[in-house]
Amino acid sequence: MKKSLGFYNFATTLLGGIFKLLFRVEVVGKENENFDGSAIYCVNHMSNWDPVIVACVTKRPINFIAKMELF
């Protein structure tokens, strides 16, 4: 069953525009992004906004994972 990505696309487009206006986001290695299969994105977590920024700068939908203790 395929999920609807309407809200995800809306939110990442809106937040991506806001981040481009307010912050200088640097993406290293974007030219190596492969759309053929699965991928793992590793972020160095300079702030709590990193997961949101990663979702905004990539072209593919992202599923996030976290430790149980974070919830």
PDB file of C-alpha atoms in Angstrom:
ATOM      1  CA  MET A   1       0.000   0.000   0.000  1.00  0.00           C
ATOM      2  CA  LYS A   2       1.558   3.274  -1.108  1.00  0.00           C
ATOM      3  CA  LYS A   3       1.259   6.233   1.260  1.00  0.00           C
ATOM      4  CA  SER A   4       0.121   9.646   0.109  1.00  0.00           C
ATOM      5  CA  LEU A   5       3.007  12.107   0.220  1.00  0.00           C
ATOM      6  CA  GLY A   6       0.920  15.268  -0.159  1.00  0.00           C
ATOM      7  CA  PHE A   7       1.587  16.737   3.288  1.00  0.00           C
ATOM      8  CA  TYR A   8       5.224  15.553   3.267  1.00  0.00           C
ATOM      9  CA  ASN A   9       5.868  17.295  -0.069  1.00  0.00           C
ATOM     10  CA  PHE A  10       4.063  20.454   1.095  1.00  0.00           C
ATOM     11  CA  ALA A  11       5.962  20.610   4.399  1.00  0.00           C
ATOM     12  CA  THR A  12       9.408  19.955   2.901  1.00  0.00           C
ATOM     13  CA  THR A  13       8.845  22.542   0.153  1.00  0.00           C
ATOM     14  CA  LEU A  14       7.637  25.174   2.626  1.00  0.00           C
ATOM     15  CA  LEU A  15      10.353  24.534   5.220  1.00  0.00           C
ATOM     16  CA  GLY A  16      13.027  24.235   2.520  1.00  0.00           C
ATOM     17  CA  GLY A  17      12.157  27.719   1.276  1.00  0.00           C
ATOM     18  CA  ILE A  18      12.259  29.119   4.803  1.00  0.00           C
ATOM     19  CA  PHE A  19      15.639  27.487   5.504  1.00  0.00           C
ATOM     20  CA  LYS A  20      17.081  28.888   2.266  1.00  0.00           C
ATOM     21  CA  LEU A  21      15.990  32.393   3.264  1.00  0.00           C
ATOM     22  CA  LEU A  22      17.126  32.276   6.892  1.00  0.00           C
ATOM     23  CA  PHE A  23      20.134  29.945   7.027  1.00  0.00           C
ATOM     24  CA  ARG A  24      23.144  28.990   4.956  1.00  0.00           C
ATOM     25  CA  VAL A  25      22.771  25.231   4.609  1.00  0.00           C
ATOM     26  CA  GLU A  26      25.773  23.414   3.150  1.00  0.00           C
ATOM     27  CA  VAL A  27      25.211  19.993   1.603  1.00  0.00           C
ATOM     28  CA  VAL A  28      28.345  17.951   0.929  1.00  0.00           C
ATOM     29  CA  GLY A  29      28.181  15.061  -1.541  1.00  0.00           C
ATOM     30  CA  LYS A  30      24.797  15.812  -3.106  1.00  0.00           C
ATOM     31  CA  GLU A  31      26.226  14.950  -6.534  1.00  0.00           C
ATOM     32  CA  ASN A  32      26.663  11.356  -5.310  1.00  0.00           C
ATOM     33  CA  GLU A  33      22.965  10.895  -4.526  1.00  0.00           C
ATOM     34  CA  ASN A  34      21.659   7.722  -6.194  1.00  0.00           C
ATOM     35  CA  PHE A  35      17.954   7.206  -6.889  1.00  0.00           C
ATOM     36  CA  ASP A  36      18.089   3.554  -8.004  1.00  0.00           C
ATOM     37  CA  GLY A  37      17.640   1.826  -4.656  1.00  0.00           C
ATOM     38  CA  SER A  38      17.758   2.293  -0.914  1.00  0.00           C
ATOM     39  CA  ALA A  39      20.069   4.765   0.777  1.00  0.00           C
ATOM     40  CA  ILE A  40      21.313   5.720   4.219  1.00  0.00           C
ATOM     41  CA  TYR A  41      21.852   9.396   4.993  1.00  0.00           C
ATOM     42  CA  CYS A  42      24.306  10.146   7.793  1.00  0.00           C
ATOM     43  CA  VAL A  43      24.167  13.544   9.437  1.00  0.00           C
ATOM     44  CA  ASN A  44      26.609  14.864  12.010  1.00  0.00           C
ATOM     45  CA  HIS A  45      23.808  16.459  14.095  1.00  0.00           C
ATOM     46  CA  MET A  46      25.001  19.991  14.626  1.00  0.00           C
ATOM     47  CA  SER A  47      21.462  20.872  15.802  1.00  0.00           C
ATOM     48  CA  ASN A  48      18.041  19.347  16.396  1.00  0.00           C
ATOM     49  CA  TRP A  49      16.923  20.694  12.995  1.00  0.00           C
ATOM     50  CA  ASP A  50      19.168  18.279  11.069  1.00  0.00           C
ATOM     51  CA  PRO A  51      16.445  15.679  10.297  1.00  0.00           C
ATOM     52  CA  VAL A  52      14.150  18.409   8.966  1.00  0.00           C
ATOM     53  CA  ILE A  53      16.905  19.948   6.857  1.00  0.00           C
ATOM     54  CA  VAL A  54      17.865  16.550   5.409  1.00  0.00           C
ATOM     55  CA  ALA A  55      14.249  15.932   4.434  1.00  0.00           C
ATOM     56  CA  CYS A  56      14.130  19.346   2.729  1.00  0.00           C
ATOM     57  CA  VAL A  57      17.342  19.068   0.687  1.00  0.00           C
ATOM     58  CA  THR A  58      16.832  15.551  -0.696  1.00  0.00           C
ATOM     59  CA  LYS A  59      14.552  14.675  -3.577  1.00  0.00           C
ATOM     60  CA  ARG A  60      13.347  11.366  -2.143  1.00  0.00           C
ATOM     61  CA  PRO A  61      10.980  10.730   0.780  1.00  0.00           C
ATOM     62  CA  ILE A  62      12.793   9.800   3.989  1.00  0.00           C
ATOM     63  CA  ASN A  63      11.811   7.450   6.809  1.00  0.00           C
ATOM     64  CA  PHE A  64      13.429   8.264  10.137  1.00  0.00           C
ATOM     65  CA  ILE A  65      14.508   5.856  12.864  1.00  0.00           C
ATOM     66  CA  ALA A  66      15.434   6.601  16.460  1.00  0.00           C
ATOM     67  CA  LYS A  67      16.153   4.889  19.756  1.00  0.00           C
ATOM     68  CA  MET A  68      13.202   3.958  21.955  1.00  0.00           C
ATOM     69  CA  GLU A  69      14.524   6.239  24.718  1.00  0.00           C
ATOM     70  CA  LEU A  70      13.903   9.326  22.545  1.00  0.00           C
ATOM     71  CA  PHE A  71      10.157   8.687  22.668  1.00  0.00           C
TER      72      PHE A  71
END
